[in-house]
């Protein structure tokens, strides 16, 4: 059952109805009293393993560039945790993607190119994706500073 308020449809969050504007605000700013948990490592590891395996399979078959699968999977998994409201979510997202891009670039520069051009970017993308997940999970584990001092 949906409740209409002011011509718009609201969504439910447990027992509490939440409108569109409040949902958008929550995406950027969580309410003050809301509990912020750390990012769970196991789902991030599952996404990384799936991205690495599916990327290798796609490159082996030669369907399309592996960058699309690995990068979209990484960004989607990080954004999913940001939407859930993990601790230090926006700094963790930005730093995670920055670290992932940096590590991927360093691995691409340091690892000699493969004879097969399809496999050239794969090691950098997989290592960069892993580094992004590790940095994101590590930053969400930094303790929060109380602002009531």
Tab-separated table of N, CA and C in Angstrom:
chain	number	residue	atom	x	y	z
A	1	UNK	N	0.847	-1.175	0.000
A	1	UNK	CA	0.000	0.000	0.000
A	1	UNK	C	0.892	1.237	0.000
A	2	UNK	N	0.621	2.163	-0.873
A	2	UNK	CA	1.405	3.388	-0.958
A	2	UNK	C	0.594	4.554	-0.426
A	3	UNK	N	1.252	5.448	0.228
A	3	UNK	CA	0.621	6.651	0.752
A	3	UNK	C	1.002	7.795	-0.168
A	4	UNK	N	0.013	8.565	-0.613
A	4	UNK	CA	0.326	9.709	-1.455
A	4	UNK	C	0.292	10.970	-0.612
A	5	UNK	N	1.325	11.767	-0.756
A	5	UNK	CA	1.391	13.037	-0.032
A	5	UNK	C	1.786	14.109	-1.016
A	6	UNK	N	0.924	15.072	-1.204
A	6	UNK	CA	1.244	16.180	-2.101
A	6	UNK	C	1.407	15.746	-3.540
A	7	UNK	N	0.707	14.693	-3.969
A	7	UNK	CA	0.787	14.244	-5.351
A	7	UNK	C	1.900	13.240	-5.608
A	8	UNK	N	2.780	13.014	-4.636
A	8	UNK	CA	3.876	12.074	-4.829
A	8	UNK	C	3.653	10.808	-4.026
A	9	UNK	N	4.273	9.740	-4.425
A	9	UNK	CA	4.155	8.480	-3.721
A	9	UNK	C	5.330	8.349	-2.770
A	10	UNK	N	5.073	7.948	-1.559
A	10	UNK	CA	6.145	7.769	-0.587
A	10	UNK	C	6.555	6.316	-0.549
A	11	UNK	N	7.753	6.083	-0.104
A	11	UNK	CA	8.240	4.715	0.051
A	11	UNK	C	8.324	4.395	1.537
A	12	UNK	N	8.418	3.129	1.840
A	12	UNK	CA	8.458	2.694	3.228
A	12	UNK	C	9.870	2.315	3.636
A	13	UNK	N	10.240	2.668	4.814
A	13	UNK	CA	11.505	2.276	5.418
A	13	UNK	C	11.154	1.617	6.744
A	14	UNK	N	10.887	0.318	6.693
A	14	UNK	CA	10.424	-0.362	7.898
A	14	UNK	C	9.006	0.086	8.198
A	15	UNK	N	8.780	0.647	9.367
A	15	UNK	CA	7.463	1.131	9.756
A	15	UNK	C	7.268	2.599	9.406
A	16	UNK	N	8.289	3.254	8.924
A	16	UNK	CA	8.249	4.686	8.694
A	16	UNK	C	8.146	4.989	7.199
A	17	UNK	N	7.216	5.835	6.813
A	17	UNK	CA	7.096	6.246	5.417
A	17	UNK	C	8.100	7.362	5.145
A	18	UNK	N	8.691	7.324	3.937
A	18	UNK	CA	9.693	8.326	3.589
A	18	UNK	C	9.398	8.811	2.170
A	19	UNK	N	9.346	10.117	1.993
A	19	UNK	CA	9.065	10.702	0.691
A	19	UNK	C	10.305	10.804	-0.166
A	20	UNK	N	10.116	11.256	-1.402
A	20	UNK	CA	11.214	11.354	-2.354
A	20	UNK	C	12.283	12.336	-1.890
A	21	UNK	N	11.860	13.499	-1.440
A	21	UNK	CA	12.819	14.525	-1.023
A	21	UNK	C	13.631	14.030	0.166
A	22	UNK	N	12.982	13.377	1.104
A	22	UNK	CA	13.706	12.852	2.270
A	22	UNK	C	14.664	11.736	1.861
A	23	UNK	N	14.285	10.933	0.864
A	23	UNK	CA	15.182	9.878	0.388
A	23	UNK	C	16.431	10.464	-0.265
A	24	UNK	N	16.257	11.540	-1.023
A	24	UNK	CA	17.408	12.187	-1.663
A	24	UNK	C	18.310	12.810	-0.600
A	25	UNK	N	17.716	13.484	0.392
A	25	UNK	CA	18.523	14.052	1.474
A	25	UNK	C	19.299	12.970	2.205
A	26	UNK	N	18.655	11.830	2.448
A	26	UNK	CA	19.300	10.736	3.162
A	26	UNK	C	20.482	10.181	2.372
A	27	UNK	N	20.381	10.213	1.038
A	27	UNK	CA	21.485	9.735	0.216
A	27	UNK	C	22.735	10.572	0.456
A	28	UNK	N	22.561	11.880	0.622
A	28	UNK	CA	23.707	12.757	0.828
A	28	UNK	C	24.026	12.992	2.298
A	29	UNK	N	23.010	13.138	3.136
A	29	UNK	CA	23.223	13.430	4.569
A	29	UNK	C	22.344	12.522	5.391
A	30	UNK	N	22.961	11.661	6.175
A	30	UNK	CA	22.186	10.808	7.085
A	30	UNK	C	21.712	11.635	8.273
A	31	UNK	N	20.566	11.293	8.854
A	31	UNK	CA	20.129	11.995	10.057
A	31	UNK	C	21.146	11.831	11.184
A	32	UNK	N	21.213	12.811	12.088
A	32	UNK	CA	22.224	12.820	13.146
A	32	UNK	C	22.198	11.591	14.037
A	33	UNK	N	21.035	11.158	14.466
A	33	UNK	CA	20.972	10.079	15.431
A	33	UNK	C	21.073	8.686	14.838
A	34	UNK	N	21.184	8.575	13.544
A	34	UNK	CA	21.172	7.261	12.904
A	34	UNK	C	22.495	6.519	13.118
A	35	UNK	N	22.374	5.239	13.400
A	35	UNK	CA	23.542	4.386	13.636
A	35	UNK	C	24.273	4.149	12.317
A	36	UNK	N	25.575	4.322	12.327
A	36	UNK	CA	26.389	4.088	11.130
A	36	UNK	C	27.301	2.892	11.386
A	37	UNK	N	27.114	1.866	10.594
A	37	UNK	CA	27.895	0.648	10.747
A	37	UNK	C	29.102	0.684	9.811
A	38	UNK	N	29.988	-0.278	9.979
A	38	UNK	CA	31.136	-0.407	9.081
A	38	UNK	C	30.709	-1.188	7.845
A	39	UNK	N	31.464	-1.061	6.778
A	39	UNK	CA	31.162	-1.796	5.547
A	39	UNK	C	31.487	-3.271	5.760
A	40	UNK	N	30.563	-4.165	5.453
A	40	UNK	CA	30.843	-5.590	5.602
A	40	UNK	C	31.845	-6.059	4.542
A	41	UNK	N	32.802	-6.841	4.967
A	41	UNK	CA	33.874	-7.263	4.064
A	41	UNK	C	33.446	-8.405	3.151
A	42	UNK	N	32.665	-9.348	3.653
A	42	UNK	CA	32.303	-10.526	2.866
A	42	UNK	C	31.548	-10.179	1.578
A	43	UNK	N	30.538	-9.292	1.599
A	43	UNK	CA	29.905	-8.946	0.313
A	43	UNK	C	30.856	-8.250	-0.658
A	44	UNK	N	31.750	-7.409	-0.144
A	44	UNK	CA	32.726	-6.772	-1.031
A	44	UNK	C	33.665	-7.809	-1.643
A	45	UNK	N	34.068	-8.802	-0.843
A	45	UNK	CA	34.942	-9.860	-1.360
A	45	UNK	C	34.223	-10.694	-2.416
A	46	UNK	N	32.942	-10.959	-2.194
A	46	UNK	CA	32.170	-11.719	-3.181
A	46	UNK	C	32.076	-10.964	-4.500
A	47	UNK	N	31.835	-9.672	-4.438
A	47	UNK	CA	31.762	-8.867	-5.665
A	47	UNK	C	33.105	-8.870	-6.371
A	48	UNK	N	34.195	-8.758	-5.606
A	48	UNK	CA	35.506	-8.756	-6.238
A	48	UNK	C	35.801	-10.097	-6.909
A	49	UNK	N	35.531	-11.203	-6.211
A	49	UNK	CA	35.771	-12.520	-6.816
A	49	UNK	C	34.913	-12.724	-8.063
A	50	UNK	N	33.662	-12.316	-7.994
A	50	UNK	CA	32.789	-12.450	-9.167
A	50	UNK	C	33.301	-11.589	-10.322
A	51	UNK	N	33.682	-10.341	-10.026
A	51	UNK	CA	34.192	-9.462	-11.070
A	51	UNK	C	35.468	-9.988	-11.699
A	52	UNK	N	36.361	-10.540	-10.864
A	52	UNK	CA	37.620	-11.086	-11.389
A	52	UNK	C	37.362	-12.315	-12.254
A	53	UNK	N	36.502	-13.212	-11.777
A	53	UNK	CA	36.228	-14.438	-12.532
A	53	UNK	C	35.434	-14.144	-13.800
A	54	UNK	N	34.393	-13.329	-13.682
A	54	UNK	CA	33.590	-13.011	-14.858
A	54	UNK	C	34.401	-12.197	-15.863
A	55	UNK	N	35.245	-11.292	-15.374
A	55	UNK	CA	36.103	-10.522	-16.271
A	55	UNK	C	37.069	-11.416	-17.026
A	56	UNK	N	37.658	-12.377	-16.328
A	56	UNK	CA	38.575	-13.309	-16.999
A	56	UNK	C	37.838	-14.156	-18.034
A	57	UNK	N	36.632	-14.570	-17.681
A	57	UNK	CA	35.843	-15.356	-18.631
A	57	UNK	C	35.464	-14.559	-19.861
A	58	UNK	N	35.079	-13.321	-19.649
A	58	UNK	CA	34.682	-12.468	-20.767
A	58	UNK	C	35.876	-12.157	-21.670
A	59	UNK	N	37.038	-11.928	-21.064
A	59	UNK	CA	38.238	-11.671	-21.872
A	59	UNK	C	38.633	-12.932	-22.638
A	60	UNK	N	38.526	-14.099	-21.988
A	60	UNK	CA	38.891	-15.350	-22.661
A	60	UNK	C	37.980	-15.621	-23.857
A	61	UNK	N	36.705	-15.318	-23.698
A	61	UNK	CA	35.764	-15.522	-24.805
A	61	UNK	C	35.932	-14.440	-25.861
A	62	UNK	N	36.278	-13.235	-25.411
A	62	UNK	CA	36.508	-12.133	-26.333
A	62	UNK	C	35.254	-11.363	-26.674
A	63	UNK	N	34.260	-11.335	-25.761
A	63	UNK	CA	33.015	-10.636	-26.053
A	63	UNK	C	33.167	-9.127	-26.039
A	64	UNK	N	33.650	-8.573	-24.941
A	64	UNK	CA	33.827	-7.124	-24.865
A	64	UNK	C	34.912	-6.810	-23.870
A	65	UNK	N	35.209	-5.542	-23.752
A	65	UNK	CA	36.283	-5.094	-22.877
A	65	UNK	C	35.956	-5.392	-21.424
A	66	UNK	N	36.919	-5.913	-20.683
A	66	UNK	CA	36.725	-6.287	-19.294
A	66	UNK	C	36.560	-5.068	-18.389
A	67	UNK	N	37.006	-3.913	-18.834
A	67	UNK	CA	36.943	-2.715	-18.001
A	67	UNK	C	35.506	-2.391	-17.602
A	68	UNK	N	34.579	-2.596	-18.486
A	68	UNK	CA	33.179	-2.290	-18.191
A	68	UNK	C	32.686	-3.135	-17.028
A	69	UNK	N	32.924	-4.411	-17.053
A	69	UNK	CA	32.429	-5.312	-16.018
A	69	UNK	C	33.080	-5.054	-14.662
A	70	UNK	N	34.375	-4.922	-14.626
A	70	UNK	CA	35.086	-4.752	-13.362
A	70	UNK	C	34.811	-3.380	-12.745
A	71	UNK	N	34.867	-2.332	-13.536
A	71	UNK	CA	34.670	-0.974	-13.013
A	71	UNK	C	33.229	-0.761	-12.559
A	72	UNK	N	32.267	-1.178	-13.350
A	72	UNK	CA	30.863	-1.010	-12.969
A	72	UNK	C	30.555	-1.839	-11.728
A	73	UNK	N	31.075	-3.049	-11.631
A	73	UNK	CA	30.862	-3.870	-10.437
A	73	UNK	C	31.457	-3.233	-9.192
A	74	UNK	N	32.633	-2.654	-9.322
A	74	UNK	CA	33.288	-2.005	-8.182
A	74	UNK	C	32.507	-0.779	-7.732
A	75	UNK	N	32.165	0.096	-8.657
A	75	UNK	CA	31.440	1.318	-8.305
A	75	UNK	C	30.068	0.986	-7.742
A	76	UNK	N	29.378	0.011	-8.316
A	76	UNK	CA	28.056	-0.367	-7.821
A	76	UNK	C	28.130	-0.915	-6.398
A	77	UNK	N	29.113	-1.756	-6.108
A	77	UNK	CA	29.240	-2.317	-4.763
A	77	UNK	C	29.554	-1.237	-3.734
A	78	UNK	N	30.417	-0.300	-4.081
A	78	UNK	CA	30.732	0.793	-3.159
A	78	UNK	C	29.527	1.715	-2.965
A	79	UNK	N	28.819	2.035	-4.032
A	79	UNK	CA	27.638	2.885	-3.914
A	79	UNK	C	26.530	2.203	-3.117
A	80	UNK	N	26.438	0.901	-3.209
A	80	UNK	CA	25.444	0.172	-2.417
A	80	UNK	C	25.697	0.365	-0.929
A	81	UNK	N	26.946	0.301	-0.518
A	81	UNK	CA	27.266	0.540	0.893
A	81	UNK	C	27.086	2.003	1.277
A	82	UNK	N	27.347	2.917	0.356
A	82	UNK	CA	27.118	4.343	0.627
A	82	UNK	C	25.631	4.589	0.864
A	83	UNK	N	24.784	3.987	0.051
A	83	UNK	CA	23.339	4.150	0.196
A	83	UNK	C	22.861	3.563	1.519
A	84	UNK	N	23.454	2.455	1.940
A	84	UNK	CA	23.062	1.846	3.216
A	84	UNK	C	23.457	2.705	4.405
A	85	UNK	N	24.411	3.593	4.233
A	85	UNK	CA	24.779	4.520	5.295
A	85	UNK	C	25.908	4.042	6.178
A	86	UNK	N	26.986	3.537	5.589
A	86	UNK	CA	28.130	3.115	6.389
A	86	UNK	C	28.853	4.335	6.953
A	87	UNK	N	29.683	4.097	7.920
A	87	UNK	CA	30.454	5.155	8.577
A	87	UNK	C	31.448	5.771	7.590
A	88	UNK	N	31.584	7.090	7.610
A	88	UNK	CA	32.500	7.843	6.729
A	88	UNK	C	32.286	7.465	5.264
A	89	UNK	N	31.036	7.402	4.836
A	89	UNK	CA	30.720	6.824	3.534
A	89	UNK	C	31.240	7.615	2.341
A	90	UNK	N	31.105	8.940	2.315
A	90	UNK	CA	31.566	9.696	1.153
A	90	UNK	C	33.086	9.797	1.086
A	91	UNK	N	33.776	10.071	2.198
A	91	UNK	CA	35.244	10.039	2.097
A	91	UNK	C	35.767	8.650	1.708
A	92	UNK	N	35.133	7.610	2.238
A	92	UNK	CA	35.562	6.244	1.904
A	92	UNK	C	35.340	5.962	0.423
A	93	UNK	N	34.224	6.429	-0.132
A	93	UNK	CA	33.925	6.221	-1.549
A	93	UNK	C	34.949	6.922	-2.434
A	94	UNK	N	35.209	8.180	-2.134
A	94	UNK	CA	36.145	8.960	-2.952
A	94	UNK	C	37.564	8.399	-2.845
A	95	UNK	N	38.007	8.127	-1.624
A	95	UNK	CA	39.365	7.595	-1.440
A	95	UNK	C	39.479	6.193	-2.028
A	96	UNK	N	38.442	5.372	-1.857
A	96	UNK	CA	38.469	4.024	-2.421
A	96	UNK	C	38.630	4.032	-3.929
A	97	UNK	N	37.849	4.877	-4.607
A	97	UNK	CA	37.984	4.956	-6.061
A	97	UNK	C	39.324	5.547	-6.475
A	98	UNK	N	39.804	6.529	-5.724
A	98	UNK	CA	41.113	7.112	-6.034
A	98	UNK	C	42.249	6.116	-5.861
A	99	UNK	N	42.212	5.371	-4.776
A	99	UNK	CA	43.238	4.342	-4.541
A	99	UNK	C	43.153	3.262	-5.610
A	100	UNK	N	41.936	2.848	-5.950
A	100	UNK	CA	41.774	1.827	-6.993
A	100	UNK	C	42.326	2.270	-8.330
A	101	UNK	N	42.034	3.516	-8.718
A	101	UNK	CA	42.555	4.029	-9.977
A	101	UNK	C	44.081	4.121	-9.935
A	102	UNK	N	44.634	4.591	-8.817
A	102	UNK	CA	46.093	4.726	-8.691
A	102	UNK	C	46.791	3.379	-8.757
A	103	UNK	N	46.294	2.413	-8.024
A	103	UNK	CA	46.909	1.080	-8.040
A	103	UNK	C	46.782	0.456	-9.422
A	104	UNK	N	45.626	0.607	-10.054
A	104	UNK	CA	45.448	0.072	-11.404
A	104	UNK	C	46.422	0.676	-12.396
A	105	UNK	N	46.639	1.988	-12.288
A	105	UNK	CA	47.589	2.666	-13.174
A	105	UNK	C	49.011	2.194	-12.912
A	106	UNK	N	49.376	2.053	-11.630
A	106	UNK	CA	50.723	1.568	-11.295
A	106	UNK	C	50.950	0.137	-11.779
A	107	UNK	N	49.956	-0.722	-11.622
A	107	UNK	CA	50.103	-2.106	-12.088
A	107	UNK	C	50.193	-2.139	-13.605
A	108	UNK	N	49.393	-1.336	-14.284
A	108	UNK	CA	49.486	-1.289	-15.749
A	108	UNK	C	50.863	-0.808	-16.215
A	109	UNK	N	51.439	0.127	-15.470
A	109	UNK	CA	52.758	0.637	-15.837
A	109	UNK	C	53.868	-0.353	-15.495
A	110	UNK	N	53.686	-1.112	-14.425
A	110	UNK	CA	54.750	-2.001	-13.964
A	110	UNK	C	54.729	-3.392	-14.556
A	111	UNK	N	53.568	-3.882	-14.929
A	111	UNK	CA	53.461	-5.241	-15.477
A	111	UNK	C	53.650	-5.164	-16.983
A	112	UNK	N	54.543	-5.991	-17.523
A	112	UNK	CA	54.746	-5.946	-18.975
A	112	UNK	C	53.472	-6.354	-19.721
A	113	UNK	N	53.262	-5.744	-20.868
A	113	UNK	CA	52.063	-6.002	-21.654
A	113	UNK	C	52.033	-7.436	-22.152
A	114	UNK	N	50.862	-7.996	-22.176
A	114	UNK	CA	50.662	-9.356	-22.638
A	114	UNK	C	50.771	-9.408	-24.162
A	115	UNK	N	51.049	-10.579	-24.684
A	115	UNK	CA	51.099	-10.745	-26.134
A	115	UNK	C	49.698	-10.594	-26.727
A	116	UNK	N	48.677	-10.995	-25.952
A	116	UNK	CA	47.290	-10.845	-26.388
A	116	UNK	C	46.777	-9.487	-25.919
A	117	UNK	N	46.356	-8.605	-26.803
A	117	UNK	CA	45.940	-7.260	-26.379
A	117	UNK	C	44.699	-7.243	-25.493
A	118	UNK	N	43.888	-8.301	-25.525
A	118	UNK	CA	42.697	-8.336	-24.678
A	118	UNK	C	43.059	-8.434	-23.195
A	119	UNK	N	44.184	-9.056	-22.874
A	119	UNK	CA	44.584	-9.265	-21.480
A	119	UNK	C	45.437	-8.130	-20.932
A	120	UNK	N	45.715	-7.108	-21.720
A	120	UNK	CA	46.622	-6.045	-21.309
A	120	UNK	C	46.132	-5.292	-20.081
A	121	UNK	N	44.860	-4.928	-20.029
A	121	UNK	CA	44.349	-4.111	-18.921
A	121	UNK	C	43.814	-4.942	-17.764
A	122	UNK	N	43.692	-6.252	-17.916
A	122	UNK	CA	43.074	-7.088	-16.885
A	122	UNK	C	43.803	-7.053	-15.536
A	123	UNK	N	45.128	-7.229	-15.465
A	123	UNK	CA	45.784	-7.219	-14.141
A	123	UNK	C	45.614	-5.894	-13.399
A	124	UNK	N	45.709	-4.789	-14.099
A	124	UNK	CA	45.539	-3.488	-13.463
A	124	UNK	C	44.127	-3.279	-12.940
A	125	UNK	N	43.142	-3.706	-13.715
A	125	UNK	CA	41.750	-3.545	-13.285
A	125	UNK	C	41.424	-4.400	-12.067
A	126	UNK	N	41.899	-5.625	-12.052
A	126	UNK	CA	41.601	-6.515	-10.922
A	126	UNK	C	42.325	-6.040	-9.660
A	127	UNK	N	43.586	-5.656	-9.784
A	127	UNK	CA	44.324	-5.148	-8.619
A	127	UNK	C	43.755	-3.822	-8.134
A	128	UNK	N	43.386	-2.947	-9.060
A	128	UNK	CA	42.787	-1.673	-8.686
A	128	UNK	C	41.442	-1.853	-8.008
A	129	UNK	N	40.653	-2.790	-8.479
A	129	UNK	CA	39.363	-3.080	-7.861
A	129	UNK	C	39.546	-3.606	-6.442
A	130	UNK	N	40.494	-4.494	-6.252
A	130	UNK	CA	40.777	-5.011	-4.909
A	130	UNK	C	41.255	-3.902	-3.982
A	131	UNK	N	42.121	-3.042	-4.481
A	131	UNK	CA	42.618	-1.933	-3.661
A	131	UNK	C	41.491	-0.969	-3.298
A	132	UNK	N	40.557	-0.731	-4.211
A	132	UNK	CA	39.418	0.144	-3.921
A	132	UNK	C	38.554	-0.448	-2.815
A	133	UNK	N	38.293	-1.747	-2.875
A	133	UNK	CA	37.487	-2.398	-1.836
A	133	UNK	C	38.192	-2.368	-0.482
A	134	UNK	N	39.492	-2.631	-0.477
A	134	UNK	CA	40.245	-2.632	0.784
A	134	UNK	C	40.289	-1.240	1.395
A	135	UNK	N	40.551	-0.224	0.582
A	135	UNK	CA	40.599	1.142	1.098
A	135	UNK	C	39.231	1.578	1.612
A	136	UNK	N	38.163	1.243	0.899
A	136	UNK	CA	36.814	1.602	1.323
A	136	UNK	C	36.477	0.952	2.661
A	137	UNK	N	36.736	-0.350	2.775
A	137	UNK	CA	36.426	-1.052	4.026
A	137	UNK	C	37.294	-0.548	5.175
A	138	UNK	N	38.538	-0.202	4.902
A	138	UNK	CA	39.427	0.292	5.963
A	138	UNK	C	38.980	1.657	6.470
A	139	UNK	N	38.569	2.535	5.579
A	139	UNK	CA	38.154	3.870	6.005
A	139	UNK	C	36.846	3.815	6.790
A	140	UNK	N	35.953	2.893	6.447
A	140	UNK	CA	34.711	2.796	7.215
A	140	UNK	C	34.949	2.254	8.618
A	141	UNK	N	36.122	1.716	8.877
A	141	UNK	CA	36.435	1.203	10.210
A	141	UNK	C	37.132	2.232	11.102
A	142	UNK	N	37.419	3.408	10.574
A	142	UNK	CA	37.990	4.478	11.394
A	142	UNK	C	36.916	4.937	12.369
A	143	UNK	N	37.240	5.058	13.666
A	143	UNK	CA	36.211	5.449	14.629
A	143	UNK	C	35.681	6.868	14.358
A	144	UNK	N	34.412	7.047	14.702
A	144	UNK	CA	33.798	8.366	14.531
A	144	UNK	C	34.213	9.273	15.675
A	145	UNK	N	34.351	10.544	15.372
A	145	UNK	CA	34.692	11.542	16.384
A	145	UNK	C	33.389	12.116	16.907
A	146	UNK	N	33.249	12.163	18.225
A	146	UNK	CA	32.029	12.726	18.781
A	146	UNK	C	32.079	14.253	18.663
A	147	UNK	N	30.997	14.851	18.262
A	147	UNK	CA	30.968	16.291	18.018
A	147	UNK	C	30.458	17.047	19.229
A	148	UNK	N	30.221	16.364	20.333
A	148	UNK	CA	29.655	17.011	21.506
A	148	UNK	C	30.687	17.566	22.457
A	149	UNK	N	31.901	17.758	22.049
A	149	UNK	CA	32.963	18.250	22.943
A	149	UNK	C	32.897	19.724	23.120
